Coordinates of C-alpha atoms in Angstrom, one line a residue:
Chain A
X1 CA 105.1 92.8 109.6
X2 CA 105.9 89.2 109.2
X3 CA 104.5 86.2 110.9
X4 CA 104.6 86.1 114.7
X5 CA 107.0 89.0 114.8
X6 CA 104.8 91.0 116.9
X7 CA 104.1 88.4 119.5
X8 CA 105.0 90.2 122.7
X9 CA 107.4 88.5 125.1
X10 CA 105.7 90.2 128.0
X11 CA 102.0 90.7 128.3
X12 CA 100.9 93.6 126.1
X13 CA 100.2 96.7 128.2
X14 CA 96.6 97.8 128.5
X15 CA 96.2 100.3 125.7
X16 CA 93.4 102.2 124.0
X17 CA 92.8 103.9 120.7
X18 CA 94.3 107.2 121.6
X19 CA 97.1 108.7 119.6
X20 CA 99.3 108.5 122.6
X21 CA 98.6 104.8 123.1
X22 CA 99.4 104.2 119.5
X23 CA 102.6 106.2 119.7
X24 CA 103.5 103.9 122.6
X25 CA 102.7 100.8 120.6
X26 CA 104.9 102.1 117.8
X27 CA 107.8 102.8 120.1
X28 CA 107.6 99.4 121.9
X29 CA 107.0 97.0 119.0
X30 CA 108.6 98.2 115.8
X31 CA 112.2 97.9 114.6
X32 CA 114.7 100.6 115.5
X33 CA 115.1 101.3 111.7
X34 CA 111.3 102.0 111.6
X35 CA 111.6 104.4 114.5
X36 CA 113.9 106.5 112.4
X37 CA 111.0 107.4 110.1
X38 CA 109.8 109.6 112.9
X39 CA 106.2 108.7 112.4
X40 CA 103.7 110.3 114.7
X41 CA 100.0 109.4 115.2
X42 CA 97.8 112.4 114.4
X43 CA 94.3 110.8 114.7
X44 CA 93.2 107.4 115.9
X45 CA 89.7 106.0 115.5
X46 CA 87.8 102.8 115.0
X47 CA 87.8 103.0 111.3
X48 CA 90.3 105.7 110.4
X49 CA 93.8 106.4 111.7
X50 CA 96.2 109.1 110.4
X51 CA 100.0 109.3 110.9
X52 CA 102.4 112.0 109.9
X53 CA 105.7 111.2 108.2
X54 CA 107.8 114.2 108.8
X55 CA 110.1 115.4 106.0
X56 CA 113.7 114.4 106.6
X57 CA 116.7 114.5 104.3
X58 CA 117.5 111.1 105.6
X59 CA 114.6 109.7 103.7
X60 CA 115.4 111.5 100.5
X61 CA 117.4 110.2 97.6
X62 CA 119.8 111.9 95.3
X63 CA 117.7 114.6 93.6
X64 CA 115.7 115.4 96.8
X65 CA 112.6 113.3 96.5
X66 CA 111.1 111.2 99.3
X67 CA 112.0 107.6 98.8
X68 CA 109.2 105.3 97.8
X69 CA 110.6 102.8 100.3
X70 CA 109.8 105.2 103.1
X71 CA 106.2 105.6 101.9
X72 CA 105.7 101.8 101.7
X73 CA 107.1 101.4 105.2
X74 CA 105.0 104.2 106.6
X75 CA 101.8 102.7 105.0
X76 CA 102.6 99.3 106.6
X77 CA 103.3 100.8 110.0
X78 CA 100.3 103.0 109.9
X79 CA 98.0 100.0 109.0
X80 CA 99.3 98.0 112.0
X81 CA 98.5 100.9 114.3
X82 CA 95.1 101.4 112.7
X83 CA 94.3 97.8 113.4
X84 CA 95.3 98.3 117.0
X85 CA 93.1 101.4 117.1
X86 CA 90.2 99.4 115.6
X87 CA 90.7 96.7 118.2
X88 CA 91.2 99.1 121.1
X89 CA 94.8 98.1 121.9
X90 CA 97.8 96.1 120.8
X91 CA 97.1 93.0 118.9
X92 CA 99.7 90.6 117.5
X93 CA 99.4 90.5 113.7
X94 CA 101.4 90.0 110.5
X95 CA 101.2 91.6 107.1
X96 CA 100.0 89.2 104.5
X97 CA 100.0 91.5 101.4
X98 CA 100.7 95.1 100.5
X99 CA 100.2 96.7 97.1
X100 CA 101.4 100.2 96.5
X101 CA 101.1 102.6 93.6
X102 CA 103.4 105.6 93.3
X103 CA 101.7 108.6 91.7
X104 CA 103.4 111.8 92.5
X105 CA 106.9 112.8 93.9
X106 CA 107.2 114.5 97.3
X107 CA 109.9 116.9 98.2
X108 CA 110.4 119.0 101.3
X109 CA 107.0 118.3 102.8
X110 CA 105.6 116.1 105.5
X111 CA 103.3 113.3 104.3
X112 CA 100.0 112.4 105.9
X113 CA 99.3 108.7 105.9
X114 CA 95.6 108.2 106.1
X115 CA 94.4 104.6 106.8
X116 CA 90.9 103.4 106.5
X117 CA 90.1 99.9 107.8
X118 CA 87.7 98.5 105.2
X119 CA 87.2 95.2 106.9
X120 CA 88.1 94.0 110.4
X121 CA 87.4 90.3 110.4
X122 CA 88.2 87.7 113.1
X123 CA 91.4 86.5 111.4
X124 CA 92.0 89.0 108.5
X125 CA 91.9 92.8 108.3
X126 CA 91.9 94.9 105.1
X127 CA 92.8 98.5 104.8
X128 CA 93.3 101.2 102.1
X129 CA 96.0 103.8 102.7
X130 CA 96.3 107.2 101.0
X131 CA 99.6 109.1 101.4
X132 CA 99.4 112.8 100.6
X133 CA 102.0 115.5 100.9
X134 CA 100.8 118.1 103.3
X135 CA 98.9 120.8 101.5
X136 CA 98.6 118.8 98.3
X137 CA 95.2 118.0 96.8
X138 CA 96.2 114.7 95.2
X139 CA 97.8 111.6 96.6
X140 CA 101.5 110.8 96.4
X141 CA 100.9 107.1 96.8
X142 CA 98.1 104.7 97.5
X143 CA 98.2 101.2 99.1
X144 CA 96.0 98.3 100.0
X145 CA 97.0 95.9 102.7
X146 CA 95.9 92.6 104.2
X147 CA 96.8 91.6 107.7
X148 CA 96.4 88.3 109.5
X149 CA 95.3 88.8 113.1
X150 CA 97.0 86.4 115.5
X151 CA 95.2 87.1 118.7
Chain B
X1 CA 111.3 105.3 93.8
X2 CA 109.1 108.1 93.1
X3 CA 108.8 110.2 90.0
X4 CA 111.9 112.0 88.8
X5 CA 113.7 111.4 92.1
X6 CA 116.6 109.8 90.5
X7 CA 117.2 112.4 87.9
X8 CA 120.9 113.0 88.4
X9 CA 121.9 116.6 88.8
X10 CA 125.3 115.8 87.3
X11 CA 125.9 113.5 84.4
X12 CA 125.7 109.9 85.6
X13 CA 129.1 108.3 85.8
X14 CA 130.0 105.7 83.3
X15 CA 128.9 102.4 84.9
X16 CA 128.5 98.8 84.1
X17 CA 126.7 95.8 85.4
X18 CA 129.3 94.6 87.8
X19 CA 128.4 94.2 91.5
X20 CA 130.9 96.9 92.3
X21 CA 129.3 99.3 89.9
X22 CA 125.9 98.6 91.3
X23 CA 127.2 99.0 94.9
X24 CA 128.4 102.5 93.8
X25 CA 125.0 103.3 92.3
X26 CA 123.4 102.3 95.5
X27 CA 125.7 104.4 97.6
X28 CA 125.4 107.5 95.4
X29 CA 121.6 107.5 94.6
X30 CA 119.6 106.1 97.5
X31 CA 118.5 107.7 100.7
X32 CA 120.7 107.6 103.8
X33 CA 117.9 105.7 105.5
X34 CA 118.1 103.0 102.8
X35 CA 121.9 102.8 103.2
X36 CA 121.2 101.7 106.8
X37 CA 119.8 98.4 105.4
X38 CA 123.4 97.4 104.6
X39 CA 122.5 95.9 101.2
X40 CA 125.3 94.4 99.2
X41 CA 125.2 93.3 95.6
X42 CA 126.1 89.6 95.3
X43 CA 125.5 89.0 91.6
X44 CA 124.6 91.3 88.7
X45 CA 123.5 90.2 85.3
X46 CA 121.3 91.3 82.3
X47 CA 118.3 89.4 83.5
X48 CA 119.0 88.5 87.1
X49 CA 120.6 90.4 90.0
X50 CA 120.9 89.2 93.6
X51 CA 121.4 91.4 96.7
X52 CA 122.1 90.4 100.3
X53 CA 120.3 92.0 103.2
X54 CA 122.5 91.2 106.2
X55 CA 120.8 90.4 109.4
X56 CA 120.7 93.3 111.9
X57 CA 118.8 93.8 115.1
X58 CA 118.1 97.3 113.9
X59 CA 115.7 95.8 111.3
X60 CA 114.0 93.4 113.8
X61 CA 110.9 94.2 115.7
X62 CA 110.0 93.3 119.3
X63 CA 110.0 89.5 119.2
X64 CA 113.0 89.2 117.0
X65 CA 111.6 88.9 113.5
X66 CA 112.8 90.8 110.5
X67 CA 110.4 93.6 109.7
X68 CA 108.3 93.3 106.6
X69 CA 109.1 97.0 105.8
X70 CA 112.8 96.1 105.5
X71 CA 111.9 93.4 103.0
X72 CA 109.7 95.7 100.9
X73 CA 112.5 98.3 100.9
X74 CA 115.1 95.7 99.9
X75 CA 112.9 94.4 97.1
X76 CA 112.4 97.9 95.7
X77 CA 116.1 98.8 96.0
X78 CA 117.2 95.6 94.4
X79 CA 114.8 96.1 91.5
X80 CA 116.2 99.5 90.8
X81 CA 119.7 98.1 90.7
X82 CA 118.7 95.1 88.6
X83 CA 117.3 97.5 86.0
X84 CA 120.6 99.4 86.0
X85 CA 122.4 96.1 85.5
X86 CA 120.1 95.2 82.7
X87 CA 120.7 98.5 81.0
X88 CA 124.5 98.5 81.7
X89 CA 124.6 101.5 84.0
X90 CA 122.6 104.0 85.9
X91 CA 119.3 105.0 84.5
X92 CA 116.8 107.4 86.0
X93 CA 113.6 105.6 86.9
X94 CA 110.7 105.7 89.2
X95 CA 108.7 102.9 90.9
X96 CA 105.2 102.7 89.6
X97 CA 103.8 99.7 91.5
X98 CA 105.0 97.1 94.0
X99 CA 103.0 94.2 95.3
X100 CA 104.5 92.1 98.1
X101 CA 103.3 88.9 99.9
X102 CA 104.8 87.9 103.2
X103 CA 104.9 84.1 103.6
X104 CA 107.4 83.1 106.3
X105 CA 109.1 84.9 109.2
X106 CA 112.9 85.4 109.2
X107 CA 115.0 85.6 112.4
X108 CA 118.7 85.9 112.8
X109 CA 119.6 85.2 109.2
X110 CA 120.6 87.2 106.1
X111 CA 118.1 87.4 103.4
X112 CA 118.9 86.9 99.7
X113 CA 117.0 89.2 97.4
X114 CA 116.8 87.6 94.0
X115 CA 115.5 89.9 91.2
X116 CA 114.5 88.6 87.8
X117 CA 113.7 91.2 85.1
X118 CA 110.8 89.8 83.2
X119 CA 110.4 92.6 80.8
X120 CA 112.7 95.5 80.0
X121 CA 110.7 97.8 77.6
X122 CA 111.5 101.2 76.4
X123 CA 109.5 103.0 79.1
X124 CA 108.4 100.3 81.5
X125 CA 110.3 97.5 83.3
X126 CA 108.8 94.5 85.1
X127 CA 110.4 92.4 87.7
X128 CA 109.7 89.5 90.1
X129 CA 111.6 89.3 93.3
X130 CA 112.0 86.4 95.7
X131 CA 113.4 87.0 99.2
X132 CA 114.7 83.9 101.0
X133 CA 116.4 83.6 104.3
X134 CA 119.9 82.2 103.7
X135 CA 119.8 78.4 103.8
X136 CA 116.0 78.2 103.6
X137 CA 114.3 76.3 100.9
X138 CA 111.2 78.4 100.7
X139 CA 110.7 82.1 100.2
X140 CA 110.1 84.6 103.1
X141 CA 108.4 87.0 100.7
X142 CA 107.7 87.6 97.1
X143 CA 107.2 90.8 95.1
X144 CA 106.4 92.0 91.7
X145 CA 107.3 95.5 90.6
X146 CA 106.7 97.9 87.7
X147 CA 109.1 100.7 87.0
X148 CA 108.9 103.7 84.6
X149 CA 112.2 104.3 82.9
X150 CA 112.9 108.0 82.4
X151 CA 116.0 108.0 80.3
Chain C
X1 CA 86.8 83.4 94.7
X2 CA 85.0 85.2 97.3
X3 CA 84.1 84.2 100.9
X4 CA 82.3 81.0 101.4
X5 CA 81.4 80.8 97.7
X6 CA 82.9 77.4 97.3
X7 CA 81.3 75.8 100.3
X8 CA 79.7 72.8 98.7
X9 CA 76.1 72.2 99.5
X10 CA 76.6 68.5 99.1
X11 CA 79.6 66.6 100.3
X12 CA 82.6 67.1 98.0
X13 CA 83.2 64.0 96.0
X14 CA 86.4 62.1 96.7
X15 CA 89.0 63.6 94.4
X16 CA 92.7 63.5 93.8
X17 CA 95.3 65.6 92.2
X18 CA 95.0 64.1 88.8
X19 CA 94.2 66.5 85.9
X20 CA 90.9 64.7 85.4
X21 CA 89.9 65.2 89.0
X22 CA 90.8 68.9 88.7
X23 CA 88.8 69.2 85.5
X24 CA 85.8 67.8 87.4
X25 CA 86.3 70.3 90.2
X26 CA 86.4 73.1 87.7
X27 CA 83.3 71.9 86.0
X28 CA 81.3 71.4 89.2
X29 CA 82.3 74.4 91.2
X30 CA 83.0 77.4 89.0
X31 CA 80.6 79.9 87.4
X32 CA 79.1 79.1 84.0
X33 CA 80.8 82.3 82.8
X34 CA 84.2 80.8 83.8
X35 CA 83.4 77.6 82.0
X36 CA 83.3 79.6 78.8
X37 CA 87.1 80.2 79.2
X38 CA 87.5 76.6 78.1
X39 CA 90.3 76.0 80.6
X40 CA 91.8 72.5 80.7
X41 CA 94.2 71.1 83.3
X42 CA 97.5 70.0 81.6
X43 CA 99.5 69.0 84.7
X44 CA 98.6 68.6 88.3
X45 CA 101.1 68.2 91.2
X46 CA 101.6 69.0 94.8
X47 CA 103.6 72.2 94.2
X48 CA 102.8 72.9 90.5
X49 CA 99.7 72.8 88.3
X50 CA 99.4 74.0 84.7
X51 CA 96.3 74.9 82.9
X52 CA 95.8 75.7 79.2
X53 CA 93.6 78.7 78.2
X54 CA 92.7 77.9 74.5
X55 CA 92.7 80.8 72.1
X56 CA 89.2 82.0 71.3
X57 CA 87.9 85.0 69.5
X58 CA 85.3 85.3 72.2
X59 CA 88.1 86.4 74.6
X60 CA 89.7 88.8 72.2
X61 CA 89.0 92.5 72.0
X62 CA 88.7 94.8 69.0
X63 CA 92.2 94.6 67.5
X64 CA 92.6 90.9 68.2
X65 CA 94.4 90.7 71.5
X66 CA 93.5 88.4 74.3
X67 CA 91.7 90.4 77.0
X68 CA 93.6 91.0 80.3
X69 CA 90.4 90.1 82.1
X70 CA 90.6 86.6 80.7
X71 CA 94.1 86.2 81.9
X72 CA 93.3 87.4 85.5
X73 CA 90.3 85.0 85.6
X74 CA 92.5 82.2 84.3
X75 CA 95.1 82.9 87.0
X76 CA 92.6 82.9 89.8
X77 CA 90.9 79.7 88.6
X78 CA 94.2 78.0 88.1
X79 CA 95.3 78.9 91.6
X80 CA 92.1 77.4 93.1
X81 CA 92.7 74.2 91.3
X82 CA 96.4 74.2 92.2
X83 CA 95.4 74.4 95.9
X84 CA 93.1 71.5 95.4
X85 CA 95.9 69.5 93.8
X86 CA 98.2 70.4 96.7
X87 CA 95.6 69.3 99.2
X88 CA 94.7 66.1 97.2
X89 CA 91.1 67.1 96.5
X90 CA 88.5 69.8 96.7
X91 CA 88.8 72.3 99.5
X92 CA 86.5 75.2 100.1
X93 CA 88.5 78.4 99.8
X94 CA 88.2 82.1 99.0
X95 CA 90.6 84.5 97.1
X96 CA 91.9 87.1 99.5
X97 CA 94.2 89.0 97.1
X98 CA 95.4 88.9 93.5
X99 CA 98.0 91.1 91.9
X100 CA 98.6 90.9 88.2
X101 CA 101.1 92.6 85.8
X102 CA 100.5 92.6 82.1
X103 CA 103.7 92.5 80.1
X104 CA 103.2 91.3 76.6
X105 CA 100.1 91.0 74.2
X106 CA 98.8 87.6 73.1
X107 CA 97.1 87.1 69.8
X108 CA 96.0 83.8 68.2
X109 CA 97.7 81.5 70.5
X110 CA 96.8 79.4 73.6
X111 CA 98.2 80.5 76.9
X112 CA 99.7 78.2 79.5
X113 CA 98.9 79.2 83.1
X114 CA 101.6 77.8 85.3
X115 CA 100.9 78.0 89.0
X116 CA 103.5 77.4 91.7
X117 CA 102.2 77.1 95.3
X118 CA 104.8 78.9 97.3
X119 CA 103.2 78.3 100.7
X120 CA 100.4 76.0 101.8
X121 CA 99.6 76.9 105.3
X122 CA 96.8 75.8 107.5
X123 CA 94.6 78.8 106.8
X124 CA 96.4 80.7 104.0
X125 CA 97.9 79.6 100.7
X126 CA 100.2 81.7 98.5
X127 CA 100.9 81.2 94.8
X128 CA 102.8 82.7 91.9
X129 CA 101.4 82.3 88.4
X130 CA 103.1 82.9 85.1
X131 CA 101.0 83.1 81.9
X132 CA 102.9 82.5 78.7
X133 CA 101.6 82.3 75.1
X134 CA 102.4 78.8 73.8
X135 CA 105.8 78.8 72.2
X136 CA 106.8 82.2 73.6
X137 CA 110.0 82.6 75.7
X138 CA 108.7 85.4 77.9
X139 CA 105.6 85.8 80.0
X140 CA 102.5 87.6 78.9
X141 CA 101.5 88.2 82.5
X142 CA 102.4 87.3 86.0
X143 CA 100.3 87.2 89.2
X144 CA 100.6 86.5 92.8
X145 CA 97.6 85.3 94.8
X146 CA 96.6 84.7 98.4
X147 CA 93.8 82.4 99.3
X148 CA 92.1 81.7 102.6
X149 CA 91.4 78.0 103.2
X150 CA 88.1 77.3 104.8
X151 CA 88.3 73.6 105.4
Chain D
X1 CA 93.8 95.1 78.8
X2 CA 96.9 94.0 77.2
X3 CA 99.3 95.9 75.0
X4 CA 98.1 97.4 71.9
X5 CA 94.8 95.4 72.1
X6 CA 92.7 98.5 71.9
X7 CA 94.3 100.0 69.0
X8 CA 91.4 100.7 66.8
X9 CA 91.5 99.5 63.2
X10 CA 89.2 102.2 62.1
X11 CA 89.3 105.7 63.4
X12 CA 87.7 105.9 66.9
X13 CA 84.3 107.5 66.6
X14 CA 83.9 110.9 68.1
X15 CA 82.8 110.3 71.7
X16 CA 82.2 112.1 74.9
X17 CA 82.1 111.3 78.6
X18 CA 78.4 110.6 78.6
X19 CA 77.2 107.2 79.9
X20 CA 75.8 106.4 76.5
X21 CA 79.1 107.2 74.8
X22 CA 80.9 104.9 77.3
X23 CA 78.4 102.1 76.7
X24 CA 79.1 102.4 73.0
X25 CA 82.9 102.2 73.7
X26 CA 82.3 99.1 75.9
X27 CA 80.2 97.5 73.1
X28 CA 82.6 98.3 70.3
X29 CA 86.0 97.5 71.9
X30 CA 85.7 94.8 74.5
X31 CA 85.7 91.0 74.1
X32 CA 82.4 89.2 73.5
X33 CA 83.2 87.3 76.8
X34 CA 83.3 90.7 78.6
X35 CA 80.0 91.7 77.0
X36 CA 78.4 88.8 78.8
X37 CA 79.0 90.5 82.1
X38 CA 76.2 92.9 81.2
X39 CA 77.9 95.9 82.6
X40 CA 76.1 99.3 82.2
X41 CA 77.5 102.7 82.8
X42 CA 75.6 104.5 85.5
X43 CA 77.6 107.7 85.9
X44 CA 80.5 109.2 83.9
X45 CA 82.7 112.1 84.9
X46 CA 86.1 113.5 84.6
X47 CA 87.3 112.0 87.9
X48 CA 84.7 109.4 88.7
X49 CA 82.8 106.8 86.7
X50 CA 80.3 104.2 88.1
X51 CA 79.3 101.0 86.4
X52 CA 76.6 98.5 87.4
X53 CA 77.4 94.7 87.3
X54 CA 73.9 93.2 87.2
X55 CA 73.4 90.0 89.2
X56 CA 73.4 86.9 87.1
X57 CA 73.5 83.2 87.9
X58 CA 75.9 82.9 85.0
X59 CA 78.5 84.7 87.2
X60 CA 77.8 82.7 90.3
X61 CA 79.7 79.7 91.4
X62 CA 78.4 76.5 93.1
X63 CA 77.1 77.8 96.4
X64 CA 75.6 81.0 94.9
X65 CA 78.3 83.6 95.4
X66 CA 79.4 86.1 92.7
X67 CA 82.7 84.9 91.3
X68 CA 85.8 87.0 92.2
X69 CA 86.9 86.7 88.6
X70 CA 83.8 88.7 87.5
X71 CA 84.6 91.4 90.0
X72 CA 88.2 91.6 88.7
X73 CA 87.0 91.8 85.2
X74 CA 84.4 94.4 86.0
X75 CA 87.0 96.5 87.8
X76 CA 89.4 96.5 84.8
X77 CA 86.6 97.2 82.3
X78 CA 85.3 100.1 84.5
X79 CA 88.7 101.6 84.8
X80 CA 89.2 101.6 81.0
X81 CA 85.9 103.4 80.6
X82 CA 86.7 105.8 83.4
X83 CA 89.9 106.8 81.6
X84 CA 87.9 107.3 78.4
X85 CA 85.5 109.5 80.4
X86 CA 88.4 111.5 81.9
X87 CA 89.9 112.0 78.4
X88 CA 86.6 112.8 76.8
X89 CA 86.4 109.9 74.4
X90 CA 88.0 106.6 73.4
X91 CA 91.7 106.3 74.0
X92 CA 93.9 103.3 73.2
X93 CA 95.4 101.9 76.4
X94 CA 96.6 98.8 78.1
X95 CA 96.4 97.6 81.7
X96 CA 99.8 97.5 83.3
X97 CA 98.9 96.3 86.8
X98 CA 95.8 95.4 88.8
X99 CA 95.7 94.5 92.5
X100 CA 92.4 93.4 94.0
X101 CA 91.4 92.4 97.6
X102 CA 88.2 90.4 98.2
X103 CA 86.5 91.4 101.4
X104 CA 82.9 90.3 101.5
X105 CA 80.8 87.7 99.5
X106 CA 78.0 88.9 97.2
X107 CA 74.9 86.9 96.5
X108 CA 71.8 87.8 94.6
X109 CA 72.5 91.5 94.2
X110 CA 73.9 93.9 91.6
X111 CA 77.3 95.3 92.3
X112 CA 78.2 99.0 91.8
X113 CA 81.7 99.5 90.5
X114 CA 82.9 102.9 91.5
X115 CA 86.1 104.1 89.8
X116 CA 88.0 107.2 90.9
X117 CA 90.9 108.3 88.7
X118 CA 93.6 109.4 91.1
X119 CA 96.1 110.4 88.4
X120 CA 95.7 111.0 84.7
X121 CA 99.2 111.5 83.4
X122 CA 100.5 111.8 79.9
X123 CA 101.5 108.1 79.6
X124 CA 100.2 106.5 82.8
X125 CA 96.8 106.6 84.6
X126 CA 96.1 105.4 88.1
X127 CA 92.7 104.5 89.6
X128 CA 91.1 103.1 92.7
X129 CA 88.0 101.0 92.4
X130 CA 85.5 100.0 95.1
X131 CA 82.9 97.3 94.3
X132 CA 79.9 97.3 96.6
X133 CA 76.8 95.1 96.5
X134 CA 73.8 97.4 96.0
X135 CA 72.5 98.5 99.3
X136 CA 75.5 97.3 101.3
X137 CA 77.5 99.7 103.5
X138 CA 80.8 98.0 103.1
X139 CA 82.8 97.1 100.0
X140 CA 82.8 93.6 98.5
X141 CA 86.2 94.2 96.9
X142 CA 88.7 96.9 96.2
X143 CA 91.2 97.3 93.5
X144 CA 93.9 99.6 92.3
X145 CA 94.9 99.7 88.6
X146 CA 97.7 101.3 86.5
X147 CA 97.1 101.8 82.8
X148 CA 99.5 102.8 80.0
X149 CA 97.9 105.4 77.7
X150 CA 98.9 104.8 74.1
X151 CA 97.4 107.8 72.4

């Protein structure tokens, strides 16, 4: 996310750390283009949140592999939701930095986006994200992210 | 991009470094979801390639700011095209690493995605990318990328 | 730098953006191990600061190449000084994130560490750093950094 | 590391993945300035290698905190050794990219540098590194690295 983008124009609804609450935050706050990823929250917790990126030909490039751009977008979106889970509800925030390495191709399978919040400070949050094709032993991609918390 | 995704199943068409040739590579090789960004090649050169990310509400989150995910995806896509421009045509490749910092929000304006290839080796390419809202003096985001060249 | 490390125990001396003032900040605030890099400030300005990393066999590995670790350390140190230059004197700060790509080997030559501050916010600063062997046309390494400003 | 730096001028000695063998690789191949970190190999394995960065005032800045530069250098050095452990002996290589986030200050304590090789390809290796002050529950810093394998 980028600065101030998430500032709600209406008061944020009361929310919790449940997968359903996070799915609602995803639906209400992210760009329509991000909705097209079809991300779903599988687990939500104080330190760890997991999303599923369902396989879709829309996200695959010529040759059939999942685009790296979709994995970066899923990692960023999942971190924002993981921070909300860690704080117990919606919080305005902005991505400061994301670093991603691409290690293995994915084709025809959902990807699990596993976020671990490694520090939740007053103004900055840090996370590490591992993206793994469902059923695979090794990661497709890994990311680290830094977020600025605005509220 | 991720490993081997771009390997063409048919021989790559003869292509050049012209903006039109890069637009064709973009159209033929990238995911439908990436096509929705509406990226257009503005300049193409051996060392520098510039794309335009047109403003669209589809890419904006609640609050009206351009999503950081769209900027990361634009940076990655632009780098792939810049490498093609540097090599004079389509080349199969895969993103190895992308690091992005988000510095200023963008709202209601196109973004220019300016890629400079800083090294084009035999197997690895390096680039720096600056994303600037049209008319702005300072960058919205910056990225560095590393690509593995597969052909 | 890491959190709070730079908090001075005595009031920071009045300082300016001159190379001499930055050299004094370097000498007074950085670890003895960093002093061994022999960094010198060549230029200091509001938006751009340049340091010189003199060639030394102490920094070279078996085979004669400058160690990447020395380049990362030089980039971080130079950013901290560039932020001081931008603010007109010493400011306590901490490195939040550094991403570095290594593009070309360096052997037997000084390296110029060129820092451009791309955003100086109230609580966060962003910089891009290019490290180039003296006399070379192309970078040896590039980095982006994010700093938290604590005062 | 930077390109070709580690190319040995004499044949690499037969080595294994033992901590002692890695300590010898560290002593024989890294810069004198890196030797001053005092790093020691605690564990060595095919997928995971752990080094200890002993506390030293030489590595601390004004204020008493461990310098971030020392943590970046330790992470890079540890990854190179972890790749050697994974390959069963010395292998010439070069750092392509390192991203590091700094999350918590360290003062007066050793730091454990825990490297997990997440992919060991033919030409590229990927690792994630967690640096934790001894006895602490949470990381001081985290890094991801990409290496090019040259032999």
